[in-house]
Every structure is written in C-alpha cells, then in structure tokens.
PDB file of C-alpha atoms in Angstrom:
ATOM      1  CA  GLN J   1      -6.721  18.701 -23.434  1.00 79.00           C
ATOM      2  CA  VAL J   2      -6.758  17.653 -19.964  1.00 91.00           C
ATOM      3  CA  GLN J   3      -3.485  17.909 -17.595  1.00 95.00           C
ATOM      4  CA  LEU J   4      -3.387  16.670 -14.525  1.00 96.00           C
ATOM      5  CA  ALA J   5      -0.524  18.690 -12.038  1.00 95.00           C
ATOM      6  CA  GLU J   6       0.120  16.290  -8.522  1.00 96.00           C
ATOM      7  CA  SER J   7       1.992  17.719  -5.838  1.00 96.00           C
ATOM      8  CA  GLY J   8       2.163  16.724  -1.975  1.00 97.00           C
ATOM      9  CA  GLY J   9       5.108  14.222  -2.292  1.00 97.00           C
ATOM     10  CA  GLY J  10       8.123  13.777  -0.079  1.00 98.00           C
ATOM     11  CA  LEU J  11       9.905  11.447   2.683  1.00 98.00           C
ATOM     12  CA  VAL J  12       8.083  11.083   5.669  1.00 98.00           C
ATOM     13  CA  GLN J  13       8.348   8.776   8.684  1.00 98.00           C
ATOM     14  CA  ALA J  14       6.618   5.911   9.439  1.00 98.00           C
ATOM     15  CA  GLY J  15       3.494   6.899  11.132  1.00 98.00           C
ATOM     16  CA  GLY J  16       3.370  10.308   9.819  1.00 98.00           C
ATOM     17  CA  SER J  17       1.358  12.259   7.345  1.00 98.00           C
ATOM     18  CA  LEU J  18       1.344  13.636   3.586  1.00 98.00           C
ATOM     19  CA  ARG J  19      -1.355  15.239   1.900  1.00 98.00           C
ATOM     20  CA  LEU J  20      -1.262  14.640  -1.865  1.00 98.00           C
ATOM     21  CA  SER J  21      -3.200  17.209  -4.210  1.00 98.00           C
ATOM     22  CA  CYS J  22      -4.085  16.790  -7.613  1.00 97.00           C
ATOM     23  CA  ALA J  23      -5.559  19.879 -10.155  1.00 95.00           C
ATOM     24  CA  ALA J  24      -7.257  19.022 -13.570  1.00 93.00           C
ATOM     25  CA  SER J  25      -6.551  22.156 -16.318  1.00 93.00           C
ATOM     26  CA  GLY J  26      -8.017  22.437 -19.544  1.00 89.00           C
ATOM     27  CA  ARG J  27     -11.203  20.963 -21.065  1.00 81.00           C
ATOM     28  CA  THR J  28     -13.024  18.994 -17.761  1.00 75.00           C
ATOM     29  CA  PHE J  29     -16.427  17.799 -17.764  1.00 80.00           C
ATOM     30  CA  SER J  30     -19.377  17.978 -15.610  1.00 82.00           C
ATOM     31  CA  SER J  31     -19.525  13.730 -14.544  1.00 90.00           C
ATOM     32  CA  TRP J  32     -16.078  11.850 -14.044  1.00 92.00           C
ATOM     33  CA  THR J  33     -13.798  10.340 -11.609  1.00 95.00           C
ATOM     34  CA  MET J  34     -10.215  11.139 -10.338  1.00 96.00           C
ATOM     35  CA  GLY J  35      -8.428   8.867  -8.368  1.00 97.00           C
ATOM     36  CA  TRP J  36      -5.151   7.522  -7.204  1.00 98.00           C
ATOM     37  CA  PHE J  37      -2.513   4.559  -8.493  1.00 97.00           C
ATOM     38  CA  ARG J  38       0.656   3.875  -6.946  1.00 97.00           C
ATOM     39  CA  GLN J  39       3.521   1.776  -8.575  1.00 96.00           C
ATOM     40  CA  SER J  40       6.658   0.565  -6.695  1.00 94.00           C
ATOM     41  CA  PRO J  41       9.505  -1.910  -8.291  1.00 88.00           C
ATOM     42  CA  GLY J  42       8.155  -5.794  -8.776  1.00 81.00           C
ATOM     43  CA  LYS J  43       4.786  -4.453  -7.365  1.00 87.00           C
ATOM     44  CA  GLY J  44       3.005  -3.432 -10.439  1.00 90.00           C
ATOM     45  CA  ARG J  45       0.070  -0.661 -10.776  1.00 93.00           C
ATOM     46  CA  GLU J  46      -2.463  -0.865  -7.888  1.00 95.00           C
ATOM     47  CA  PHE J  47      -5.423   1.382  -7.311  1.00 96.00           C
ATOM     48  CA  VAL J  48      -6.198   3.323  -4.419  1.00 98.00           C
ATOM     49  CA  ALA J  49      -8.617   5.437  -4.237  1.00 98.00           C
ATOM     50  CA  SER J  50     -11.222   7.519  -6.251  1.00 97.00           C
ATOM     51  CA  VAL J  51     -13.911  10.447  -5.730  1.00 96.00           C
ATOM     52  CA  THR J  52     -16.547  11.060  -8.539  1.00 95.00           C
ATOM     53  CA  TRP J  53     -18.260  13.913  -9.865  1.00 93.00           C
ATOM     54  CA  PRO J  54     -21.077  15.318  -9.492  1.00 91.00           C
ATOM     55  CA  GLY J  55     -22.185  12.769  -7.081  1.00 93.00           C
ATOM     56  CA  GLY J  56     -18.819  12.817  -4.675  1.00 94.00           C
ATOM     57  CA  GLN J  57     -18.544   8.702  -4.683  1.00 96.00           C
ATOM     58  CA  THR J  58     -15.601   7.310  -3.106  1.00 97.00           C
ATOM     59  CA  ASP J  59     -13.730   4.249  -3.307  1.00 96.00           C
ATOM     60  CA  TYR J  60     -10.390   2.877  -1.314  1.00 97.00           C
ATOM     61  CA  THR J  61      -8.561  -0.329  -1.590  1.00 96.00           C
ATOM     62  CA  ASP J  62      -8.521  -2.302   1.664  1.00 97.00           C
ATOM     63  CA  SER J  63      -4.905  -2.110   2.522  1.00 96.00           C
ATOM     64  CA  VAL J  64      -5.330   1.923   2.735  1.00 98.00           C
ATOM     65  CA  LYS J  65      -8.830   1.796   4.051  1.00 97.00           C
ATOM     66  CA  GLY J  66      -8.840   4.096   8.217  1.00 97.00           C
ATOM     67  CA  ARG J  67      -5.666   5.422   7.055  1.00 98.00           C
ATOM     68  CA  PHE J  68      -6.192   7.609   3.798  1.00 98.00           C
ATOM     69  CA  THR J  69      -9.054   9.898   3.065  1.00 98.00           C
ATOM     70  CA  ILE J  70      -9.697  11.136  -0.895  1.00 98.00           C
ATOM     71  CA  SER J  71     -11.773  14.157  -0.854  1.00 97.00           C
ATOM     72  CA  ARG J  72     -12.496  17.083  -3.719  1.00 96.00           C
ATOM     73  CA  ASP J  73     -13.376  20.190  -4.441  1.00 92.00           C
ATOM     74  CA  SER J  74     -16.727  20.215  -6.025  1.00 79.00           C
ATOM     75  CA  PHE J  75     -16.392  23.700  -7.550  1.00 83.00           C
ATOM     76  CA  LYS J  76     -13.111  22.826  -8.630  1.00 83.00           C
ATOM     77  CA  LYS J  77     -11.940  19.371 -10.422  1.00 87.00           C
ATOM     78  CA  THR J  78      -9.309  18.819  -8.050  1.00 94.00           C
ATOM     79  CA  ALA J  79      -9.175  15.724  -5.785  1.00 96.00           C
ATOM     80  CA  TYR J  80      -7.129  15.059  -2.366  1.00 98.00           C
ATOM     81  CA  LEU J  81      -5.402  12.448  -0.915  1.00 98.00           C
ATOM     82  CA  GLN J  82      -4.736  12.661   2.437  1.00 98.00           C
ATOM     83  CA  MET J  83      -2.511  10.214   3.830  1.00 98.00           C
ATOM     84  CA  SER J  84      -1.964   9.444   7.626  1.00 98.00           C
ATOM     85  CA  SER J  85      -0.721   6.363   9.734  1.00 98.00           C
ATOM     86  CA  LEU J  86       2.174   6.269   6.931  1.00 98.00           C
ATOM     87  CA  LYS J  87       3.784   2.813   6.615  1.00 97.00           C
ATOM     88  CA  PRO J  88       7.416   1.854   4.636  1.00 96.00           C
ATOM     89  CA  ASP J  89       4.536  -0.574   2.833  1.00 96.00           C
ATOM     90  CA  ASP J  90       3.266   2.623   1.251  1.00 97.00           C
ATOM     91  CA  THR J  91       6.190   3.628  -0.561  1.00 97.00           C
ATOM     92  CA  ALA J  92       5.304   4.551  -3.906  1.00 98.00           C
ATOM     93  CA  ALA J  93       5.104   6.743  -6.957  1.00 98.00           C
ATOM     94  CA  TYR J  94       1.940   7.834  -7.251  1.00 98.00           C
ATOM     95  CA  TYR J  95       0.033   8.354 -10.183  1.00 97.00           C
ATOM     96  CA  CYS J  96      -3.573  11.181 -10.574  1.00 97.00           C
ATOM     97  CA  ALA J  97      -6.016   9.532 -13.013  1.00 97.00           C
ATOM     98  CA  ALA J  98      -9.077  10.702 -14.735  1.00 96.00           C
ATOM     99  CA  GLY J  99     -11.665  10.048 -16.624  1.00 94.00           C
ATOM    100  CA  SER J 100     -14.823   7.299 -16.319  1.00 91.00           C
ATOM    101  CA  SER J 101     -15.674   5.415 -13.550  1.00 88.00           C
ATOM    102  CA  ALA J 102     -13.735   3.154 -15.185  1.00 91.00           C
ATOM    103  CA  VAL J 103     -10.328   4.814 -13.756  1.00 92.00           C
ATOM    104  CA  ARG J 104     -11.373   2.256 -10.949  1.00 88.00           C
ATOM    105  CA  LEU J 105     -10.012  -0.351 -13.006  1.00 90.00           C
ATOM    106  CA  GLY J 106      -6.771   1.421 -14.179  1.00 88.00           C
ATOM    107  CA  ILE J 107      -8.609   2.430 -17.245  1.00 92.00           C
ATOM    108  CA  ALA J 108      -8.386   6.379 -17.626  1.00 93.00           C
ATOM    109  CA  ASP J 109      -8.272   9.350 -20.632  1.00 93.00           C
ATOM    110  CA  TYR J 110      -5.497  11.215 -18.264  1.00 95.00           C
ATOM    111  CA  TRP J 111      -2.916  10.633 -16.132  1.00 96.00           C
ATOM    112  CA  GLY J 112      -0.225  12.496 -13.835  1.00 97.00           C
ATOM    113  CA  GLN J 113       3.275  12.560 -14.539  1.00 96.00           C
ATOM    114  CA  GLY J 114       3.609  10.669 -10.870  1.00 96.00           C
ATOM    115  CA  THR J 115       4.899  12.083  -7.477  1.00 97.00           C
ATOM    116  CA  GLN J 116       7.415   9.946  -5.082  1.00 97.00           C
ATOM    117  CA  VAL J 117       6.481   8.981  -1.587  1.00 98.00           C
ATOM    118  CA  THR J 118       9.109   7.771   0.531  1.00 98.00           C
ATOM    119  CA  VAL J 119       8.539   6.119   4.238  1.00 98.00           C
ATOM    120  CA  SER J 120      11.337   5.537   6.297  1.00 97.00           C
ATOM    121  CA  SER J 121      10.971   3.449   8.988  1.00 93.00           C
TER     122      SER J 121
END
C-alpha cells in the first residue's frame, strides 16, 4: 500500500507563489512517475505536470509552462510543484498522483486526497 501526502495549498494573491509537496510512503518502486492534476467546478480533471524516476523526465501542460516547475528528491519518492505568477484561473483542487508513465494520461495507481489552491484577484 502506497499513501501520498500532499501539503502546501492555500490562499494567495494573483502574482504570488506557492510550493506544493507530495511525499509517498509505504511500498514504492525504483521506476515510476509522480505528477499533479487539478480540478475545478465545470472544468474537469486537468493534467498539470509530472516527473519520472529514475530518469527525471518532466512534462507540463502548456498553460503552466514558464510559471510552474516540478522537481523531485532523487532518493525519496517526493515530488514538488513550485507555482509562480499564479493567476485566478489556477484556482483548483490539486491532486498528487503516482504510478506508471500513464500518470500523464490520468491513469494512476495512487492518488492523494487533494489540496485546495485559491488565487484571489
């Protein structure tokens, strides 16, 4: 059993920054992917970013490129999402996900409970 613990969400003004963390505990694998998705009312689930073990490959949705950065702890199964230049449209519940490379398609073996990010005007 793998559990994903998310932290870092909150309320921030437009243009501000937040850093999300996702730490995996329990059984993990030497080769896998961790990533972030977000959901807001009426918009559905959207892929945000992902990072792989062991290669460290990263991927982003176009709307966050240049503003968000995903990174990892190479020895721990921990992923971070540095969110800068935040916009009100970034307001959503953010979910950490982990599994195979199919995480980028929304197919994940494990999901976090979600953390709310609210960006005010």
